[in-house]
Coordinates of C-alpha atoms and ligand atoms in Angstrom, one line a residue:
Q18 CA 52.9 19.7 54.6
A19 CA 53.4 17.7 51.7
K20 CA 55.4 19.7 48.8
L21 CA 53.8 19.1 45.3
S22 CA 56.5 18.0 43.1
G23 CA 57.2 18.9 39.7
K24 CA 59.9 18.5 37.0
N25 CA 61.4 21.5 35.7
R26 CA 62.0 23.2 38.9
Y27 CA 64.6 26.3 38.5
C28 CA 65.6 27.2 42.2
F29 CA 67.9 30.1 41.9
F30 CA 67.8 31.5 45.4
D31 CA 66.5 30.2 48.3
A32 CA 65.7 32.2 51.5
E33 CA 69.0 31.0 53.2
Q34 CA 71.1 32.3 50.1
D35 CA 69.1 35.1 49.9
Q36 CA 69.7 36.2 53.6
S37 CA 73.5 35.7 53.1
I38 CA 73.9 38.4 50.9
R39 CA 71.1 40.6 52.4
G40 CA 72.5 43.9 53.4
H41 CA 74.9 44.2 50.4
H42 CA 72.6 46.8 48.8
A43 CA 73.8 47.7 45.4
N44 CA 74.3 51.8 44.8
L45 CA 72.6 53.7 42.3
E46 CA 75.9 53.7 40.1
Q47 CA 76.2 50.1 40.0
I48 CA 72.4 49.7 39.3
R49 CA 72.4 52.5 36.2
R50 CA 75.6 50.7 34.8
A51 CA 74.0 47.0 35.2
L52 CA 71.0 48.4 33.0
T53 CA 73.8 49.8 30.5
V54 CA 75.3 46.6 30.0
S55 CA 72.3 44.6 30.2
E56 CA 73.1 42.3 33.6
F57 CA 69.3 42.5 34.2
I58 CA 66.9 39.1 33.4
L59 CA 63.3 38.7 33.9
H60 CA 62.2 35.3 35.0
Y61 CA 58.4 34.4 34.6
Q62 CA 56.4 32.5 37.2
P63 CA 53.1 30.6 35.9
K64 CA 49.6 31.5 37.2
V65 CA 47.2 28.8 37.1
N66 CA 43.2 28.0 37.4
M67 CA 43.8 24.9 40.1
R68 CA 40.3 23.6 38.9
T69 CA 40.3 23.9 35.2
G70 CA 44.1 23.3 34.9
A71 CA 44.5 26.2 32.6
V72 CA 47.7 28.1 32.8
I73 CA 46.3 31.2 32.5
G74 CA 49.3 33.4 32.0
V75 CA 52.9 34.4 33.8
E76 CA 54.4 37.0 35.9
A77 CA 57.4 38.7 34.9
L78 CA 59.9 39.4 37.9
I79 CA 63.3 41.0 37.6
R80 CA 66.6 39.6 38.6
W81 CA 69.9 40.8 38.5
Q82 CA 72.4 38.6 37.1
H83 CA 75.5 39.7 39.0
P84 CA 78.9 39.1 37.4
E85 CA 80.6 37.9 40.8
R86 CA 77.6 37.6 43.2
G87 CA 75.2 35.6 41.2
L88 CA 71.3 36.1 40.4
L89 CA 70.1 39.1 42.8
A90 CA 66.6 39.4 43.8
P91 CA 64.9 42.4 43.6
A92 CA 64.6 43.2 47.1
L93 CA 68.4 43.7 46.9
F94 CA 68.2 46.6 44.3
L95 CA 64.6 47.9 44.0
P96 CA 64.7 49.4 47.2
V97 CA 67.6 51.4 46.0
I98 CA 66.1 53.2 43.3
E99 CA 62.6 52.9 44.5
D100 CA 62.2 56.9 44.4
H101 CA 64.8 57.8 41.9
P102 CA 63.9 58.4 38.1
L103 CA 65.8 55.1 37.3
A104 CA 63.1 53.2 38.4
I105 CA 61.4 54.6 35.3
D106 CA 64.2 53.7 32.9
L107 CA 64.1 50.3 34.6
G108 CA 60.6 49.8 34.5
E109 CA 60.7 50.8 30.5
W110 CA 63.3 48.3 30.3
V111 CA 60.8 45.6 31.8
I112 CA 58.0 46.1 30.1
E113 CA 59.9 46.3 26.8
T114 CA 61.6 42.8 27.6
A115 CA 58.5 41.1 28.8
L116 CA 56.7 42.3 25.1
T117 CA 59.6 40.9 23.3
Q118 CA 59.8 37.9 24.9
M119 CA 55.8 37.5 24.4
D120 CA 56.5 37.6 20.5
V121 CA 59.0 35.0 20.7
W122 CA 56.7 32.6 22.7
R123 CA 54.2 33.4 20.1
A124 CA 56.2 32.7 17.2
G125 CA 56.9 29.3 18.9
G126 CA 53.1 28.9 18.9
L127 CA 52.7 29.9 22.5
N128 CA 50.2 32.7 23.2
L129 CA 50.7 33.7 27.1
P130 CA 49.4 37.0 29.0
V131 CA 52.4 38.3 30.9
S132 CA 52.0 40.7 33.7
V133 CA 54.5 43.3 34.9
N134 CA 55.2 44.6 38.3
I135 CA 54.9 48.7 37.9
G136 CA 56.6 50.4 40.9
A137 CA 55.1 53.5 42.6
R138 CA 57.7 55.7 40.7
Q139 CA 56.6 54.5 37.5
L140 CA 52.9 55.1 38.4
R141 CA 53.5 58.8 39.0
Q142 CA 55.7 59.3 35.8
T143 CA 53.3 61.8 34.0
N144 CA 53.3 59.9 30.7
F145 CA 53.0 56.6 31.8
V146 CA 50.1 55.5 29.7
E147 CA 51.4 57.2 26.8
C148 CA 54.5 55.3 26.7
L149 CA 53.0 52.2 27.3
R150 CA 50.9 52.6 24.3
A151 CA 53.5 53.6 22.2
R152 CA 55.3 50.2 23.3
L153 CA 52.3 48.4 22.4
L154 CA 52.0 49.7 18.8
A155 CA 55.5 48.6 18.4
H156 CA 54.6 45.1 19.2
P157 CA 51.5 44.9 16.8
D158 CA 50.9 40.7 17.4
I159 CA 50.4 41.3 21.1
V160 CA 46.4 40.9 21.7
P161 CA 44.4 43.1 23.9
N162 CA 45.0 42.1 27.1
G163 CA 47.8 39.8 26.4
L164 CA 49.8 42.5 28.9
G165 CA 48.6 43.2 32.3
L166 CA 50.3 45.3 35.1
E167 CA 50.5 44.8 38.8
V168 CA 50.2 47.5 41.3
L169 CA 50.9 47.3 44.9
E170 CA 47.9 48.1 47.1
T171 CA 50.3 50.1 49.0
S172 CA 51.2 52.2 46.1
A173 CA 47.6 52.5 45.0
Q174 CA 47.0 53.9 48.3
E175 CA 49.6 56.7 48.2
D176 CA 47.5 58.6 45.8
L177 CA 44.3 57.2 44.9
N178 CA 43.4 59.8 42.3
R179 CA 46.4 59.4 40.3
V180 CA 46.1 55.9 40.5
S181 CA 42.6 55.1 39.6
T182 CA 43.2 57.6 36.4
V183 CA 45.9 55.4 35.3
I184 CA 44.1 52.2 35.9
D185 CA 41.0 53.7 33.9
A186 CA 43.5 54.8 31.2
C187 CA 45.1 51.6 31.0
R188 CA 41.9 49.5 30.7
E189 CA 40.9 51.9 27.7
I190 CA 44.2 50.6 25.7
G191 CA 43.2 47.1 26.8
V192 CA 45.8 46.7 29.6
L193 CA 44.2 45.3 32.7
C194 CA 45.4 45.7 36.4
A195 CA 45.8 43.8 39.3
L196 CA 46.1 44.9 43.2
D197 CA 49.3 42.7 44.2
D198 CA 50.0 42.1 48.1
F199 CA 46.4 42.7 48.6
G200 CA 45.7 42.5 52.3
T201 CA 49.0 44.1 53.2
G202 CA 47.6 47.8 52.9
Y203 CA 44.6 49.4 54.2
S204 CA 42.3 49.6 51.5
S205 CA 39.0 50.9 52.6
L206 CA 35.8 49.8 50.4
T207 CA 35.9 53.1 48.7
Y208 CA 38.9 52.5 47.6
L209 CA 38.3 49.4 46.0
K210 CA 35.2 51.0 44.4
R211 CA 37.4 53.6 42.8
L212 CA 40.0 51.2 41.2
A213 CA 39.2 49.8 38.0
V214 CA 41.2 47.1 38.7
S215 CA 40.0 43.3 37.3
L216 CA 42.1 40.9 39.8
L217 CA 42.8 40.7 43.3
K218 CA 46.5 39.0 44.4
I219 CA 46.2 37.9 48.0
D220 CA 49.3 38.3 49.7
Q221 CA 51.4 35.3 50.0
S222 CA 51.7 35.8 54.1
F223 CA 48.5 35.3 54.6
V224 CA 48.3 32.3 52.3
R225 CA 51.1 30.5 54.2
D226 CA 49.5 30.8 57.4
M227 CA 46.1 30.2 56.7
L228 CA 45.9 26.7 57.8
D229 CA 47.5 27.1 61.6
D230 CA 46.2 30.8 61.8
P231 CA 42.4 31.2 61.9
E232 CA 42.7 34.9 61.5
D233 CA 44.7 34.7 58.6
L234 CA 42.0 32.2 57.2
A235 CA 40.0 34.9 58.1
I236 CA 41.6 37.5 56.0
V237 CA 41.8 35.1 53.0
E238 CA 38.1 34.6 53.1
S239 CA 37.1 38.4 53.8
V240 CA 39.5 39.0 50.4
L241 CA 37.7 36.4 48.6
G242 CA 34.3 38.1 49.5
L243 CA 35.4 41.6 48.5
A244 CA 36.3 40.3 44.9
A245 CA 33.0 38.8 44.6
A246 CA 31.3 41.9 45.5
F247 CA 33.4 43.9 43.7
R248 CA 33.5 41.6 40.2
H249 CA 37.0 41.1 40.5
Q250 CA 38.9 37.8 40.1
A251 CA 41.0 36.6 43.2
L252 CA 44.4 34.6 42.8
A253 CA 46.4 33.4 45.9
E254 CA 50.0 33.9 45.8
G255 CA 52.5 31.9 47.4
V256 CA 50.8 28.2 47.1
E257 CA 53.5 26.0 48.1
S258 CA 51.3 23.0 49.0
L259 CA 48.4 20.6 48.1
E260 CA 46.7 21.2 50.9
Q261 CA 46.9 25.3 50.7
G262 CA 45.5 24.6 47.3
E263 CA 42.5 22.6 48.4
I264 CA 41.6 24.6 51.2
L265 CA 41.5 27.8 48.7
L266 CA 39.4 25.5 46.2
Q267 CA 36.8 24.7 48.5
L268 CA 36.6 28.7 49.5
G269 CA 36.1 29.4 46.0
C270 CA 39.7 30.5 45.0
E271 CA 40.5 28.8 41.8
L272 CA 43.4 30.9 40.7
A273 CA 46.9 30.2 42.0
Q274 CA 50.7 30.9 42.1
G275 CA 53.4 29.4 44.1
Y276 CA 56.1 27.7 44.5
G277 CA 54.1 24.2 44.6
I278 CA 53.1 25.1 41.3
A279 CA 56.0 26.4 39.8
R280 CA 59.0 28.5 40.7
P281 CA 59.9 31.4 38.6
M282 CA 61.8 30.4 35.5
P283 CA 63.8 31.7 32.3
G284 CA 61.8 32.5 29.7
E285 CA 63.2 30.0 27.4
A286 CA 62.0 27.4 29.8
V287 CA 58.5 28.4 29.8
P288 CA 57.0 26.6 26.8
D289 CA 58.3 23.1 28.2
W290 CA 56.8 23.9 31.3
V291 CA 53.6 24.7 29.8
R292 CA 53.7 21.7 27.8
S293 CA 54.4 19.4 30.7
W294 CA 52.0 21.1 33.1
H295 CA 49.4 18.2 34.4
P296 CA 47.4 20.1 37.2
D297 CA 44.6 17.1 36.9
R298 CA 46.6 14.6 38.6
I299 CA 47.2 17.0 41.5
W300 CA 44.0 18.9 41.8
S301 CA 41.1 17.1 40.2
Q302 CA 40.1 14.8 43.2
Q303 CA 39.2 17.8 45.1
Q304 CA 36.4 19.6 43.4
P305 CA 33.8 20.2 46.0
L306 CA 32.4 23.4 44.1
D307 CA 30.9 21.4 41.5
R308 CA 27.6 20.2 43.0
D309 CA 25.8 18.7 40.0
Ligands
C2E419 P1 55.3 40.0 44.3 O1 55.0 40.7 42.8 O2 54.6 39.9 45.0 O3 56.0 38.7 43.3 C1 56.1 37.5 44.2 C2 57.3 37.4 44.8 O4 57.2 35.9 45.8 C3 58.6 37.0 44.1 O5 59.5 37.1 44.8 C4 58.3 35.5 43.8 O6 59.5 34.6 43.5 C5 57.8 35.2 45.6 N1 57.0 33.4 45.2 C6 56.5 33.1 44.5 N2 56.0 32.1 44.9 C7 56.2 32.0 46.3 C8 55.9 30.8 47.0 O7 55.2 29.7 46.8 N3 56.5 31.0 48.1 C9 57.5 32.1 48.5 N4 58.2 32.1 49.5 N5 58.0 32.7 47.4 C10 56.9 33.0 46.3 P2 60.7 38.1 43.9 O8 60.7 37.7 42.5 O9 61.9 38.3 44.9 O10 59.8 39.4 43.9 C11 59.8 40.4 45.2 C12 58.9 41.7 44.8 O11 59.8 42.2 44.0 C13 57.3 41.3 44.1 O12 56.7 40.6 44.7 C14 57.5 42.8 43.5 O13 56.8 43.3 44.0 C15 58.9 43.3 43.1 N6 59.3 42.9 41.8 C16 59.6 42.0 41.1 N7 60.1 42.1 39.8 C17 59.3 43.7 39.6 C18 59.6 44.4 38.3 O14 60.2 44.1 37.6 N8 59.4 45.5 38.8 C19 59.0 46.1 40.3 N9 58.3 47.5 40.2 N10 59.0 45.3 40.9 C20 59.2 44.1 40.9
MG420 MG1 53.6 40.5 41.5
MG421 MG1 52.5 40.0 45.4
MG422 MG1 55.5 41.2 47.1

């Protein structure tokens, strides 16, 4: 499979490196300390429309800039605080940092929607939407729909009533929600009907294997069918190759994210990346959806 090439690739950790440090989970105290001394940072991964070439936004992804161990992936520390109140503090830090970054980009002439990942513990916080609203009010230049939330399909299932109420309340204050890693849970049609999300993010495991595995391809197709039926948008995660992008376009999936488009990068690198992104060279040959 041909890898897409691109300038401005920030490759801070790869699977092997990640593997070598896996198992060294941080403990709660270390994480609490890291939050106090500001060792967490956000990287941002672009989301694009492969057909039109538009950059539709970026997703904020947390990393831990550890003084000895280097840049650590979220899998190494988020599970440790999953069910702990510290997850709420860290989640608030993520939202505030993303909003501050948006203000910086905006001051430089770049208006870019940002989505942040919301953990199950945060969703259960009783005043979650109130806090979110207060934070948005403190950043008055951020337009409605500028901030989006990504909720794991699996955490939405934990408490459907609660999560659907939160999603409705977010929508009322102009914050749209996406269902992340879609296809890895067991959402019934009833679930989907109850959740007023605007975007289904097709889990990268299906995208990765869809060229070789007809069942994964079938899953991708049915998620696209579900999205269309419920009038949600769909986005393919983990698009690494040109072939994957082409098949997705043929299936009618225009929105994508993945290493083949851009790796997550520091906030300072985003404006240059947006300026230098030339999608037309990559995907414009393949537009089977335009029939006229
Ligand atoms: P996610 O939200 O599904 O994010 C996508 C993950 O896949 C990211 O890993 C991203 O770096 C990686 N990725 C993107 N494109 C590709 C690709 O083409 N190939 C491959 N192999 N991987 C790709 P990351 O940053 O390690 O994050 C893992 C998960 O940790 C995220 O999955 C999300 O569930 C969680 N997470 C990240 N940041 C936050 C955060 O601030 N708060 C919460 N609650 N969870 C977060
Ligand atoms: Mg996500
Ligand atoms: Mg995902
Ligand atoms: Mg994931």
